[in-house]
Amino acid sequence: MSRTRHWQTTLGNLIFVLTEEAKSELGDARLVYPWVSYMVADLARKKRLRFKRQAAWRRPKFADCATALTLGILLCLRGFSLAAESPRSEIQQTIDKVIQILQDPALKGEGKKAERRAKLREIIYPRFDFTEMAKRSLGSQWQKRTPEEQREFIKAFTRLLEDSYLDQIEAYNGEKVRYVRDRQDGDFAEVDTRIVNKKGEEFAVSYRLHRADAQWKVYDITIENISLVNNYRSQFSRVLARSSFDELLRAMNEKKLKAPGKEK
C-alpha cells in the first residue's frame, strides 16, 4: 500500500530551488524559469502539490522531492531546448565554427589543406540537406530517375558543391558576417546575412532552411539574389535537353558546370 509523503515549503522557494537545479544542467535561467513555474503551477492545479501560507522550508526533507521533480522537469526542458533552437542560431553556430577552422594557425597552408577540408566537411555537411538540394535542382526530372540514378546524382551534386565552394570558403580573409533578418513559417525559414569585406563592401547571402531530423538544414542559398538551386536547375535542364542523364552526370563529375554568378 503506497504512502503519501509531505514536505513543507513556500511556492517561491520551490520554484527557486528547482530553477537553480535545472539551470546547472541547461545553463539558461531565461529558458528554465518560465517552464519550472508553469510545471509547478500545473502540479498545484492538479492537487499534486499544495501550499500553505508561511510554510517553513526544511531543506533536508525537501531535497528528495526537489530532486525527483527536477529530473522530470529536465526531461521536458531538454526536449524543449532542442526544439527552441532558432534557424538563425543554428546558422550562426555553423558559420562561427567554420571561421574558427579558417583562422586556426595550425590548419593554414597548402600542406594542411586535406586536414582543413576534412574539418570543414564535419561542420558544413550536417547543416546541409544535400538530398533535398539535389532533388530541387533536378526538378521534374527527379521522379523520372531510378533510385540508383538518384543516389548517383546526389553523390555527383554533393561533390560539385564541394568543388565549387570550398575554394571560395578557404579564400576567407577576415570578412565579417552581419545577420540582417530571419523569418520562419512553420517548418521553413530564411536567414539573411551580409558579408562585409575589409573595404566595407557588402554582399548579400541568404540561407533557406527546412526542419529535418529535429534540426534546421539548408536546402538553398542565394548569393546576391541568385539562387544556387535555380542556377543549377537551369544548367541541368540545358544539358538534359540536348543529351542524356549519363552525360549530365559526366559533366557534373568533370566540373563543367558553374557555380551561381560564375556562369559564362
PDB file of N, CA and C in Angstrom, residues 110-162:
ATOM      1  N   GLU A 110      48.994  25.155 -47.670  1.00  0.00           N
ATOM      2  CA  GLU A 110      48.643  24.097 -48.619  1.00  0.00           C
ATOM      3  C   GLU A 110      48.881  22.715 -48.035  1.00  0.00           C
ATOM      4  N   GLY A 111      49.906  22.599 -47.177  1.00  0.00           N
ATOM      5  CA  GLY A 111      50.201  21.305 -46.579  1.00  0.00           C
ATOM      6  C   GLY A 111      49.132  20.811 -45.628  1.00  0.00           C
ATOM      7  N   LYS A 112      48.292  21.714 -45.158  1.00  0.00           N
ATOM      8  CA  LYS A 112      47.214  21.356 -44.227  1.00  0.00           C
ATOM      9  C   LYS A 112      45.853  21.309 -44.925  1.00  0.00           C
ATOM     10  N   LYS A 113      45.863  21.405 -46.246  1.00  0.00           N
ATOM     11  CA  LYS A 113      44.600  21.502 -46.984  1.00  0.00           C
ATOM     12  C   LYS A 113      43.678  20.315 -46.734  1.00  0.00           C
ATOM     13  N   ALA A 114      44.204  19.102 -46.803  1.00  0.00           N
ATOM     14  CA  ALA A 114      43.372  17.908 -46.624  1.00  0.00           C
ATOM     15  C   ALA A 114      42.755  17.875 -45.228  1.00  0.00           C
ATOM     16  N   GLU A 115      43.569  18.151 -44.209  1.00  0.00           N
ATOM     17  CA  GLU A 115      43.071  18.150 -42.831  1.00  0.00           C
ATOM     18  C   GLU A 115      42.051  19.266 -42.626  1.00  0.00           C
ATOM     19  N   ARG A 116      42.348  20.450 -43.175  1.00  0.00           N
ATOM     20  CA  ARG A 116      41.451  21.603 -43.039  1.00  0.00           C
ATOM     21  C   ARG A 116      40.097  21.312 -43.689  1.00  0.00           C
ATOM     22  N   ARG A 117      40.136  20.752 -44.882  1.00  0.00           N
ATOM     23  CA  ARG A 117      38.886  20.467 -45.586  1.00  0.00           C
ATOM     24  C   ARG A 117      38.079  19.367 -44.894  1.00  0.00           C
ATOM     25  N   ALA A 118      38.769  18.410 -44.313  1.00  0.00           N
ATOM     26  CA  ALA A 118      38.068  17.357 -43.575  1.00  0.00           C
ATOM     27  C   ALA A 118      37.305  17.951 -42.394  1.00  0.00           C
ATOM     28  N   LYS A 119      37.937  18.896 -41.705  1.00  0.00           N
ATOM     29  CA  LYS A 119      37.276  19.540 -40.567  1.00  0.00           C
ATOM     30  C   LYS A 119      36.117  20.425 -41.035  1.00  0.00           C
ATOM     31  N   LEU A 120      36.299  21.091 -42.170  1.00  0.00           N
ATOM     32  CA  LEU A 120      35.219  21.912 -42.717  1.00  0.00           C
ATOM     33  C   LEU A 120      34.013  21.048 -43.085  1.00  0.00           C
ATOM     34  N   ARG A 121      34.272  19.893 -43.684  1.00  0.00           N
ATOM     35  CA  ARG A 121      33.180  18.985 -44.037  1.00  0.00           C
ATOM     36  C   ARG A 121      32.413  18.543 -42.795  1.00  0.00           C
ATOM     37  N   GLU A 122      33.132  18.275 -41.713  1.00  0.00           N
ATOM     38  CA  GLU A 122      32.487  17.831 -40.476  1.00  0.00           C
ATOM     39  C   GLU A 122      31.489  18.868 -39.965  1.00  0.00           C
ATOM     40  N   ILE A 123      31.797  20.141 -40.189  1.00  0.00           N
ATOM     41  CA  ILE A 123      30.932  21.214 -39.725  1.00  0.00           C
ATOM     42  C   ILE A 123      29.820  21.521 -40.729  1.00  0.00           C
ATOM     43  N   ILE A 124      30.175  21.565 -42.011  1.00  0.00           N
ATOM     44  CA  ILE A 124      29.236  22.020 -43.036  1.00  0.00           C
ATOM     45  C   ILE A 124      28.228  20.938 -43.425  1.00  0.00           C
ATOM     46  N   TYR A 125      28.685  19.722 -43.598  1.00  0.00           N
ATOM     47  CA  TYR A 125      27.803  18.676 -44.115  1.00  0.00           C
ATOM     48  C   TYR A 125      26.539  18.461 -43.274  1.00  0.00           C
ATOM     49  N   PRO A 126      26.629  18.391 -41.940  1.00  0.00           N
ATOM     50  CA  PRO A 126      25.398  18.177 -41.160  1.00  0.00           C
ATOM     51  C   PRO A 126      24.383  19.314 -41.283  1.00  0.00           C
ATOM     52  N   ARG A 127      24.840  20.500 -41.678  1.00  0.00           N
ATOM     53  CA  ARG A 127      23.935  21.645 -41.775  1.00  0.00           C
ATOM     54  C   ARG A 127      23.196  21.685 -43.106  1.00  0.00           C
ATOM     55  N   PHE A 128      23.687  20.956 -44.115  1.00  0.00           N
ATOM     56  CA  PHE A 128      23.082  20.987 -45.446  1.00  0.00           C
ATOM     57  C   PHE A 128      22.305  19.704 -45.728  1.00  0.00           C
ATOM     58  N   ASP A 129      21.147  19.866 -46.339  1.00  0.00           N
ATOM     59  CA  ASP A 129      20.354  18.730 -46.787  1.00  0.00           C
ATOM     60  C   ASP A 129      20.647  18.530 -48.275  1.00  0.00           C
ATOM     61  N   PHE A 130      21.715  17.790 -48.572  1.00  0.00           N
ATOM     62  CA  PHE A 130      22.145  17.623 -49.958  1.00  0.00           C
ATOM     63  C   PHE A 130      21.113  16.864 -50.788  1.00  0.00           C
ATOM     64  N   THR A 131      20.406  15.943 -50.155  1.00  0.00           N
ATOM     65  CA  THR A 131      19.372  15.200 -50.885  1.00  0.00           C
ATOM     66  C   THR A 131      18.271  16.137 -51.358  1.00  0.00           C
ATOM     67  N   GLU A 132      17.810  17.010 -50.469  1.00  0.00           N
ATOM     68  CA  GLU A 132      16.755  17.958 -50.834  1.00  0.00           C
ATOM     69  C   GLU A 132      17.251  18.953 -51.879  1.00  0.00           C
ATOM     70  N   MET A 133      18.497  19.403 -51.737  1.00  0.00           N
ATOM     71  CA  MET A 133      19.062  20.343 -52.704  1.00  0.00           C
ATOM     72  C   MET A 133      19.185  19.689 -54.086  1.00  0.00           C
ATOM     73  N   ALA A 134      19.645  18.447 -54.103  1.00  0.00           N
ATOM     74  CA  ALA A 134      19.783  17.738 -55.368  1.00  0.00           C
ATOM     75  C   ALA A 134      18.417  17.523 -56.014  1.00  0.00           C
ATOM     76  N   LYS A 135      17.458  17.134 -55.212  1.00  0.00           N
ATOM     77  CA  LYS A 135      16.101  16.889 -55.714  1.00  0.00           C
ATOM     78  C   LYS A 135      15.504  18.146 -56.323  1.00  0.00           C
ATOM     79  N   ARG A 136      15.636  19.270 -55.626  1.00  0.00           N
ATOM     80  CA  ARG A 136      15.097  20.530 -56.137  1.00  0.00           C
ATOM     81  C   ARG A 136      15.848  20.996 -57.378  1.00  0.00           C
ATOM     82  N   SER A 137      17.157  20.760 -57.411  1.00  0.00           N
ATOM     83  CA  SER A 137      17.949  21.195 -58.556  1.00  0.00           C
ATOM     84  C   SER A 137      17.611  20.416 -59.816  1.00  0.00           C
ATOM     85  N   LEU A 138      17.271  19.155 -59.663  1.00  0.00           N
ATOM     86  CA  LEU A 138      16.929  18.345 -60.829  1.00  0.00           C
ATOM     87  C   LEU A 138      15.483  18.579 -61.268  1.00  0.00           C
ATOM     88  N   GLY A 139      14.660  19.120 -60.382  1.00  0.00           N
ATOM     89  CA  GLY A 139      13.287  19.475 -60.732  1.00  0.00           C
ATOM     90  C   GLY A 139      12.433  18.278 -61.096  1.00  0.00           C
ATOM     91  N   SER A 140      11.631  18.415 -62.160  1.00  0.00           N
ATOM     92  CA  SER A 140      10.693  17.362 -62.553  1.00  0.00           C
ATOM     93  C   SER A 140      11.404  16.103 -63.007  1.00  0.00           C
ATOM     94  N   GLN A 141      12.674  16.220 -63.368  1.00  0.00           N
ATOM     95  CA  GLN A 141      13.440  15.052 -63.811  1.00  0.00           C
ATOM     96  C   GLN A 141      13.710  14.069 -62.673  1.00  0.00           C
ATOM     97  N   TRP A 142      13.620  14.541 -61.436  1.00  0.00           N
ATOM     98  CA  TRP A 142      13.928  13.689 -60.293  1.00  0.00           C
ATOM     99  C   TRP A 142      13.053  12.439 -60.275  1.00  0.00           C
ATOM    100  N   GLN A 143      11.746  12.613 -60.460  1.00  0.00           N
ATOM    101  CA  GLN A 143      10.823  11.486 -60.407  1.00  0.00           C
ATOM    102  C   GLN A 143      11.020  10.513 -61.559  1.00  0.00           C
ATOM    103  N   LYS A 144      11.665  10.947 -62.636  1.00  0.00           N
ATOM    104  CA  LYS A 144      11.881  10.077 -63.792  1.00  0.00           C
ATOM    105  C   LYS A 144      13.109   9.185 -63.640  1.00  0.00           C
ATOM    106  N   ARG A 145      13.898   9.439 -62.637  1.00  0.00           N
ATOM    107  CA  ARG A 145      15.136   8.693 -62.437  1.00  0.00           C
ATOM    108  C   ARG A 145      14.902   7.497 -61.515  1.00  0.00           C
ATOM    109  N   THR A 146      15.666   6.441 -61.718  1.00  0.00           N
ATOM    110  CA  THR A 146      15.583   5.261 -60.862  1.00  0.00           C
ATOM    111  C   THR A 146      16.243   5.579 -59.516  1.00  0.00           C
ATOM    112  N   PRO A 147      15.953   4.792 -58.475  1.00  0.00           N
ATOM    113  CA  PRO A 147      16.612   5.016 -57.175  1.00  0.00           C
ATOM    114  C   PRO A 147      18.132   5.032 -57.279  1.00  0.00           C
ATOM    115  N   GLU A 148      18.697   4.156 -58.111  1.00  0.00           N
ATOM    116  CA  GLU A 148      20.150   4.125 -58.272  1.00  0.00           C
ATOM    117  C   GLU A 148      20.645   5.404 -58.935  1.00  0.00           C
ATOM    118  N   GLU A 149      19.920   5.874 -59.957  1.00  0.00           N
ATOM    119  CA  GLU A 149      20.302   7.122 -60.620  1.00  0.00           C
ATOM    120  C   GLU A 149      20.195   8.307 -59.658  1.00  0.00           C
ATOM    121  N   GLN A 150      19.173   8.283 -58.808  1.00  0.00           N
ATOM    122  CA  GLN A 150      19.020   9.358 -57.820  1.00  0.00           C
ATOM    123  C   GLN A 150      20.194   9.372 -56.857  1.00  0.00           C
ATOM    124  N   ARG A 151      20.624   8.202 -56.412  1.00  0.00           N
ATOM    125  CA  ARG A 151      21.769   8.132 -55.494  1.00  0.00           C
ATOM    126  C   ARG A 151      23.039   8.641 -56.166  1.00  0.00           C
ATOM    127  N   GLU A 152      23.239   8.266 -57.422  1.00  0.00           N
ATOM    128  CA  GLU A 152      24.413   8.728 -58.153  1.00  0.00           C
ATOM    129  C   GLU A 152      24.372  10.239 -58.349  1.00  0.00           C
ATOM    130  N   PHE A 153      23.177  10.748 -58.594  1.00  0.00           N
ATOM    131  CA  PHE A 153      23.038  12.192 -58.793  1.00  0.00           C
ATOM    132  C   PHE A 153      23.359  12.948 -57.503  1.00  0.00           C
ATOM    133  N   ILE A 154      22.876  12.447 -56.364  1.00  0.00           N
ATOM    134  CA  ILE A 154      23.154  13.100 -55.077  1.00  0.00           C
ATOM    135  C   ILE A 154      24.658  13.135 -54.826  1.00  0.00           C
ATOM    136  N   LYS A 155      25.358  12.032 -55.095  1.00  0.00           N
ATOM    137  CA  LYS A 155      26.807  11.992 -54.898  1.00  0.00           C
ATOM    138  C   LYS A 155      27.509  13.016 -55.790  1.00  0.00           C
ATOM    139  N   ALA A 156      27.117  13.039 -57.071  1.00  0.00           N
ATOM    140  CA  ALA A 156      27.745  13.974 -58.010  1.00  0.00           C
ATOM    141  C   ALA A 156      27.436  15.419 -57.631  1.00  0.00           C
ATOM    142  N   PHE A 157      26.204  15.672 -57.199  1.00  0.00           N
ATOM    143  CA  PHE A 157      25.802  17.023 -56.815  1.00  0.00           C
ATOM    144  C   PHE A 157      26.572  17.489 -55.580  1.00  0.00           C
ATOM    145  N   THR A 158      26.733  16.598 -54.613  1.00  0.00           N
ATOM    146  CA  THR A 158      27.472  16.932 -53.393  1.00  0.00           C
ATOM    147  C   THR A 158      28.920  17.270 -53.715  1.00  0.00           C
ATOM    148  N   ARG A 159      29.539  16.466 -54.564  1.00  0.00           N
ATOM    149  CA  ARG A 159      30.931  16.744 -54.967  1.00  0.00           C
ATOM    150  C   ARG A 159      31.022  18.065 -55.725  1.00  0.00           C
ATOM    151  N   LEU A 160      30.015  18.339 -56.566  1.00  0.00           N
ATOM    152  CA  LEU A 160      30.011  19.577 -57.345  1.00  0.00           C
ATOM    153  C   LEU A 160      29.962  20.792 -56.430  1.00  0.00           C
ATOM    154  N   LEU A 161      29.104  20.738 -55.417  1.00  0.00           N
ATOM    155  CA  LEU A 161      29.017  21.847 -54.470  1.00  0.00           C
ATOM    156  C   LEU A 161      30.321  22.017 -53.704  1.00  0.00           C
ATOM    157  N   GLU A 162      30.888  20.902 -53.288  1.00  0.00           N
ATOM    158  CA  GLU A 162      32.144  20.971 -52.534  1.00  0.00           C
ATOM    159  C   GLU A 162      33.233  21.614 -53.379  1.00  0.00           C
TER     160      GLU A 162
END
